[in-house]
PDB file of C-alpha atoms in Angstrom:
ATOM      1  CA  MET E 183       0.676   6.802  20.588  1.00 39.00           C
ATOM      2  CA  ALA E 184       1.025   3.913  23.019  1.00 45.00           C
ATOM      3  CA  HIS E 185      -1.520   1.151  23.236  1.00 44.00           C
ATOM      4  CA  SER E 186      -3.326   1.712  26.461  1.00 62.00           C
ATOM      5  CA  THR E 187      -5.222  -1.052  28.166  1.00 74.00           C
ATOM      6  CA  PRO E 188      -3.929  -4.633  28.150  1.00 77.00           C
ATOM      7  CA  PRO E 189      -6.505  -7.419  28.228  1.00 80.00           C
ATOM      8  CA  ALA E 190      -7.624  -8.759  31.592  1.00 78.00           C
ATOM      9  CA  ASP E 191      -7.084 -12.406  30.624  1.00 74.00           C
ATOM     10  CA  PRO E 192      -4.366 -12.818  27.969  1.00 82.00           C
ATOM     11  CA  ASP E 193      -4.020 -16.590  28.390  1.00 84.00           C
ATOM     12  CA  PRO E 194      -2.536 -17.888  25.109  1.00 81.00           C
ATOM     13  CA  ALA E 195      -4.365 -21.212  25.561  1.00 84.00           C
ATOM     14  CA  ARG E 196      -7.739 -19.426  25.358  1.00 89.00           C
ATOM     15  CA  TRP E 197      -6.916 -16.396  23.182  1.00 93.00           C
ATOM     16  CA  THR E 198      -8.726 -16.197  19.844  1.00 95.00           C
ATOM     17  CA  VAL E 199      -8.616 -14.028  16.734  1.00 96.00           C
ATOM     18  CA  THR E 200     -11.853 -13.676  14.764  1.00 97.00           C
ATOM     19  CA  LEU E 201     -11.911 -13.028  11.012  1.00 97.00           C
ATOM     20  CA  THR E 202     -15.146 -11.561   9.761  1.00 97.00           C
ATOM     21  CA  GLY E 203     -16.618  -9.184   7.224  1.00 97.00           C
ATOM     22  CA  ALA E 204     -16.172  -9.507   3.452  1.00 97.00           C
ATOM     23  CA  VAL E 205     -15.244 -13.202   3.628  1.00 98.00           C
ATOM     24  CA  ALA E 206     -17.064 -16.370   2.560  1.00 98.00           C
ATOM     25  CA  ASN E 207     -15.903 -18.342   5.605  1.00 97.00           C
ATOM     26  CA  PRO E 208     -15.849 -16.212   8.791  1.00 97.00           C
ATOM     27  CA  ARG E 209     -13.818 -17.992  11.431  1.00 95.00           C
ATOM     28  CA  THR E 210     -12.298 -17.792  14.861  1.00 96.00           C
ATOM     29  CA  VAL E 211      -8.821 -19.234  15.399  1.00 95.00           C
ATOM     30  CA  ARG E 212      -7.008 -19.878  18.661  1.00 94.00           C
ATOM     31  CA  ALA E 213      -3.527 -18.476  19.169  1.00 92.00           C
ATOM     32  CA  SER E 214      -2.311 -22.078  19.408  1.00 89.00           C
ATOM     33  CA  ASP E 215      -3.875 -22.789  15.985  1.00 91.00           C
ATOM     34  CA  LEU E 216      -1.923 -19.868  14.526  1.00 91.00           C
ATOM     35  CA  ALA E 217       1.283 -21.355  15.921  1.00 85.00           C
ATOM     36  CA  ALA E 218       0.455 -24.658  14.208  1.00 88.00           C
ATOM     37  CA  LEU E 219       0.185 -23.081  10.734  1.00 89.00           C
ATOM     38  CA  GLU E 220       3.181 -22.468   8.487  1.00 85.00           C
ATOM     39  CA  THR E 221       5.154 -19.984  10.569  1.00 88.00           C
ATOM     40  CA  VAL E 222       8.022 -17.673   9.759  1.00 91.00           C
ATOM     41  CA  SER E 223      10.566 -15.813  11.882  1.00 89.00           C
ATOM     42  CA  VAL E 224      11.430 -12.159  11.498  1.00 85.00           C
ATOM     43  CA  GLU E 225      13.741  -9.750  13.287  1.00 82.00           C
ATOM     44  CA  VAL E 226      11.896  -6.537  14.154  1.00 78.00           C
ATOM     45  CA  ALA E 227      12.649  -3.639  16.480  1.00 75.00           C
ATOM     46  CA  THR E 228       9.398  -2.363  17.975  1.00 74.00           C
ATOM     47  CA  GLY E 229      10.532   0.907  19.553  1.00 69.00           C
ATOM     48  CA  CYS E 230       8.389   3.956  18.936  1.00 69.00           C
ATOM     49  CA  GLU E 231       9.428   7.486  18.010  1.00 67.00           C
ATOM     50  CA  GLY E 232      12.517   8.562  19.893  1.00 65.00           C
ATOM     51  CA  GLU E 233      13.225   5.051  21.217  1.00 68.00           C
ATOM     52  CA  THR E 234      16.158   2.981  20.109  1.00 66.00           C
ATOM     53  CA  THR E 235      15.627  -0.744  20.515  1.00 75.00           C
ATOM     54  CA  ALA E 236      17.466  -3.772  19.223  1.00 75.00           C
ATOM     55  CA  PRO E 237      15.558  -6.098  16.897  1.00 76.00           C
ATOM     56  CA  ASP E 238      13.860  -9.078  18.517  1.00 85.00           C
ATOM     57  CA  ARG E 239      13.118 -12.460  16.910  1.00 90.00           C
ATOM     58  CA  TRP E 240       9.355 -12.846  16.464  1.00 92.00           C
ATOM     59  CA  ARG E 241       7.620 -15.943  15.090  1.00 95.00           C
ATOM     60  CA  GLY E 242       4.136 -16.211  13.670  1.00 96.00           C
ATOM     61  CA  VAL E 243       1.998 -16.685  10.603  1.00 96.00           C
ATOM     62  CA  ARG E 244       1.545 -14.319   7.673  1.00 96.00           C
ATOM     63  CA  VAL E 245      -1.812 -12.544   7.833  1.00 96.00           C
ATOM     64  CA  GLY E 246      -2.458 -13.545   4.216  1.00 96.00           C
ATOM     65  CA  THR E 247      -2.409 -17.215   5.210  1.00 95.00           C
ATOM     66  CA  VAL E 248      -5.160 -16.639   7.771  1.00 95.00           C
ATOM     67  CA  ILE E 249      -7.208 -14.338   5.536  1.00 96.00           C
ATOM     68  CA  ASP E 250      -7.036 -16.803   2.623  1.00 96.00           C
ATOM     69  CA  ARG E 251      -8.514 -19.533   4.852  1.00 95.00           C
ATOM     70  CA  ALA E 252     -11.497 -17.220   5.423  1.00 96.00           C
ATOM     71  CA  ARG E 253     -11.824 -16.825   1.619  1.00 97.00           C
ATOM     72  CA  PRO E 254     -12.119 -13.056   1.097  1.00 97.00           C
ATOM     73  CA  ARG E 255     -14.703 -11.916  -1.417  1.00 97.00           C
ATOM     74  CA  ALA E 256     -13.512 -10.551  -4.770  1.00 97.00           C
ATOM     75  CA  ASP E 257     -14.436  -7.005  -3.697  1.00 97.00           C
ATOM     76  CA  ALA E 258     -12.432  -7.171  -0.432  1.00 97.00           C
ATOM     77  CA  SER E 259      -9.792  -4.429  -0.443  1.00 96.00           C
ATOM     78  CA  HIS E 260      -9.076  -3.376   3.145  1.00 96.00           C
ATOM     79  CA  ALA E 261      -9.075  -4.680   6.690  1.00 95.00           C
ATOM     80  CA  LEU E 262      -9.435  -3.262  10.158  1.00 95.00           C
ATOM     81  CA  VAL E 263      -7.225  -5.012  12.712  1.00 95.00           C
ATOM     82  CA  ARG E 264      -8.738  -4.689  16.180  1.00 94.00           C
ATOM     83  CA  SER E 265      -7.005  -4.888  19.516  1.00 92.00           C
ATOM     84  CA  ALA E 266      -8.523  -6.328  22.685  1.00 91.00           C
ATOM     85  CA  ASP E 267      -8.272  -2.698  23.829  1.00 87.00           C
ATOM     86  CA  PRO E 268     -11.670  -1.518  22.533  1.00 83.00           C
ATOM     87  CA  GLU E 269     -10.243   1.938  21.829  1.00 81.00           C
ATOM     88  CA  PHE E 270      -7.658   0.654  19.351  1.00 87.00           C
ATOM     89  CA  ALA E 271      -7.880  -0.542  15.757  1.00 90.00           C
ATOM     90  CA  CYS E 272      -5.789   0.086  12.681  1.00 91.00           C
ATOM     91  CA  GLY E 273      -6.822   0.086   9.019  1.00 91.00           C
ATOM     92  CA  PHE E 274      -4.761  -1.367   6.162  1.00 93.00           C
ATOM     93  CA  THR E 275      -5.114  -2.204   2.503  1.00 93.00           C
ATOM     94  CA  LEU E 276      -5.351  -5.985   2.121  1.00 95.00           C
ATOM     95  CA  ASP E 277      -2.299  -5.954  -0.150  1.00 94.00           C
ATOM     96  CA  ARG E 278      -0.157  -4.417   2.591  1.00 93.00           C
ATOM     97  CA  LEU E 279      -1.638  -6.544   5.368  1.00 95.00           C
ATOM     98  CA  ARG E 280      -1.107  -9.898   3.611  1.00 95.00           C
ATOM     99  CA  ASP E 281       2.665  -9.840   4.231  1.00 94.00           C
ATOM    100  CA  ALA E 282       2.335  -8.709   7.851  1.00 95.00           C
ATOM    101  CA  LEU E 283       2.947 -11.177  10.667  1.00 95.00           C
ATOM    102  CA  LEU E 284       0.507 -12.312  13.330  1.00 96.00           C
ATOM    103  CA  ALA E 285       3.244 -12.997  15.860  1.00 95.00           C
ATOM    104  CA  VAL E 286       2.657 -15.617  18.559  1.00 95.00           C
ATOM    105  CA  SER E 287       6.159 -15.939  20.021  1.00 94.00           C
ATOM    106  CA  LEU E 288       9.048 -13.694  20.932  1.00 94.00           C
ATOM    107  CA  GLY E 289      12.497 -15.202  21.320  1.00 92.00           C
ATOM    108  CA  GLY E 290      10.961 -18.686  21.312  1.00 92.00           C
ATOM    109  CA  ASP E 291       8.533 -17.992  24.175  1.00 93.00           C
ATOM    110  CA  PRO E 292       4.918 -16.761  24.249  1.00 92.00           C
ATOM    111  CA  ILE E 293       4.762 -12.990  23.795  1.00 92.00           C
ATOM    112  CA  PRO E 294       4.486 -11.252  27.186  1.00 91.00           C
ATOM    113  CA  THR E 295       1.345  -9.171  27.684  1.00 90.00           C
ATOM    114  CA  GLU E 296       3.330  -5.927  27.935  1.00 88.00           C
ATOM    115  CA  ARG E 297       4.848  -6.662  24.496  1.00 90.00           C
ATOM    116  CA  GLY E 298       1.416  -7.261  22.929  1.00 91.00           C
ATOM    117  CA  GLY E 299       0.868 -10.971  23.517  1.00 92.00           C
ATOM    118  CA  PRO E 300      -0.541 -13.401  23.018  1.00 95.00           C
ATOM    119  CA  VAL E 301      -0.987 -12.198  19.381  1.00 96.00           C
ATOM    120  CA  ARG E 302       0.660  -9.082  17.956  1.00 94.00           C
ATOM    121  CA  LEU E 303       0.592  -7.640  14.461  1.00 95.00           C
ATOM    122  CA  LEU E 304       3.960  -6.757  12.928  1.00 93.00           C
ATOM    123  CA  VAL E 305       3.873  -4.869   9.627  1.00 90.00           C
ATOM    124  CA  ASP E 306       6.968  -4.170   7.516  1.00 80.00           C
ATOM    125  CA  ASP E 307       8.010  -0.503   7.612  1.00 77.00           C
ATOM    126  CA  ALA E 308       5.266   0.206  10.137  1.00 72.00           C
ATOM    127  CA  ASP E 309       4.758   3.251  12.250  1.00 73.00           C
ATOM    128  CA  CYS E 310       4.579   2.449  15.944  1.00 71.00           C
ATOM    129  CA  TRP E 311       0.785   2.633  16.131  1.00 75.00           C
ATOM    130  CA  GLU E 312       0.421   0.118  13.264  1.00 83.00           C
ATOM    131  CA  ARG E 313       1.982  -2.730  15.283  1.00 87.00           C
ATOM    132  CA  VAL E 314      -1.299  -3.680  16.921  1.00 91.00           C
ATOM    133  CA  LYS E 315      -0.958  -5.337  20.316  1.00 91.00           C
ATOM    134  CA  TRP E 316      -3.426  -7.947  21.590  1.00 94.00           C
ATOM    135  CA  VAL E 317      -4.981  -8.663  18.180  1.00 96.00           C
ATOM    136  CA  SER E 318      -8.488 -10.029  18.714  1.00 95.00           C
ATOM    137  CA  ARG E 319     -10.270  -9.458  15.398  1.00 96.00           C
ATOM    138  CA  ILE E 320      -9.656  -8.735  11.736  1.00 97.00           C
ATOM    139  CA  ASP E 321     -12.578  -7.229   9.851  1.00 96.00           C
ATOM    140  CA  VAL E 322     -12.122  -7.703   6.085  1.00 97.00           C
ATOM    141  CA  LEU E 323     -13.779  -4.792   4.261  1.00 96.00           C
ATOM    142  CA  ASP E 324     -14.869  -3.898   0.743  1.00 95.00           C
ATOM    143  CA  GLU E 325     -13.912  -0.238   1.263  1.00 93.00           C
ATOM    144  CA  PRO E 326     -11.465   1.738   3.424  1.00 91.00           C
ATOM    145  CA  PRO E 327     -12.439   1.964   7.102  1.00 88.00           C
ATOM    146  CA  GLY E 328     -13.687   5.355   8.204  1.00 79.00           C
ATOM    147  CA  ASP E 329     -11.703   7.740  10.363  1.00 73.00           C
ATOM    148  CA  ALA E 330     -13.916   6.951  13.358  1.00 67.00           C
ATOM    149  CA  ASP E 331     -12.966   3.251  13.082  1.00 71.00           C
ATOM    150  CA  THR E 332      -9.251   3.719  13.578  1.00 70.00           C
ATOM    151  CA  ALA E 333      -6.838   4.969  16.221  1.00 62.00           C
ATOM    152  CA  ARG E 334      -3.761   7.234  16.198  1.00 50.00           C
ATOM    153  CA  GLU E 335      -5.853  10.372  16.310  1.00 45.00           C
ATOM    154  CA  GLN E 336      -7.316   9.267  12.971  1.00 35.00           C
ATOM    155  CA  VAL E 337      -5.240   6.701  11.148  1.00 35.00           C
ATOM    156  CA  PRO E 338      -5.102   7.054   7.346  1.00 36.00           C
ATOM    157  CA  ALA E 339      -7.221   4.159   6.072  1.00 37.00           C
ATOM    158  CA  ASP E 340      -5.109   3.665   2.961  1.00 37.00           C
ATOM    159  CA  GLY E 341      -1.913   3.062   4.958  1.00 34.00           C
TER     160      GLY E 341
END
């Protein structure tokens, strides 16, 4: 499944990601704030089924770093990562999501809109639909998200 509708105004200077839900300190962070945190680089190929692509160098912050700043509650176990495309979200266990990358640059430059910028989720060993483009919100949850909350013609919430 391809992500469908890119955001109308993906300006990295104004782009924000909101963390909400089962957290003590809900917050909204700018893409530029993410870039200022402790960042890491990874090489990831983002081709989908049937596509062969070379790995690209992505840079960003681990999702766990951002979630920890929001102070998840003890009962928090899952998260729903939402795209600016209102039809797209993907559910994860918090354990799996913590090591994922909120990427803010590709090859040393801001991520182009068509590649999911200004903020894209990259998850190790992810299926194509789990690499959420245009990340705008992360809802921390105390239970798995329901089938109606996720994309990919019903994403398994425990993935």
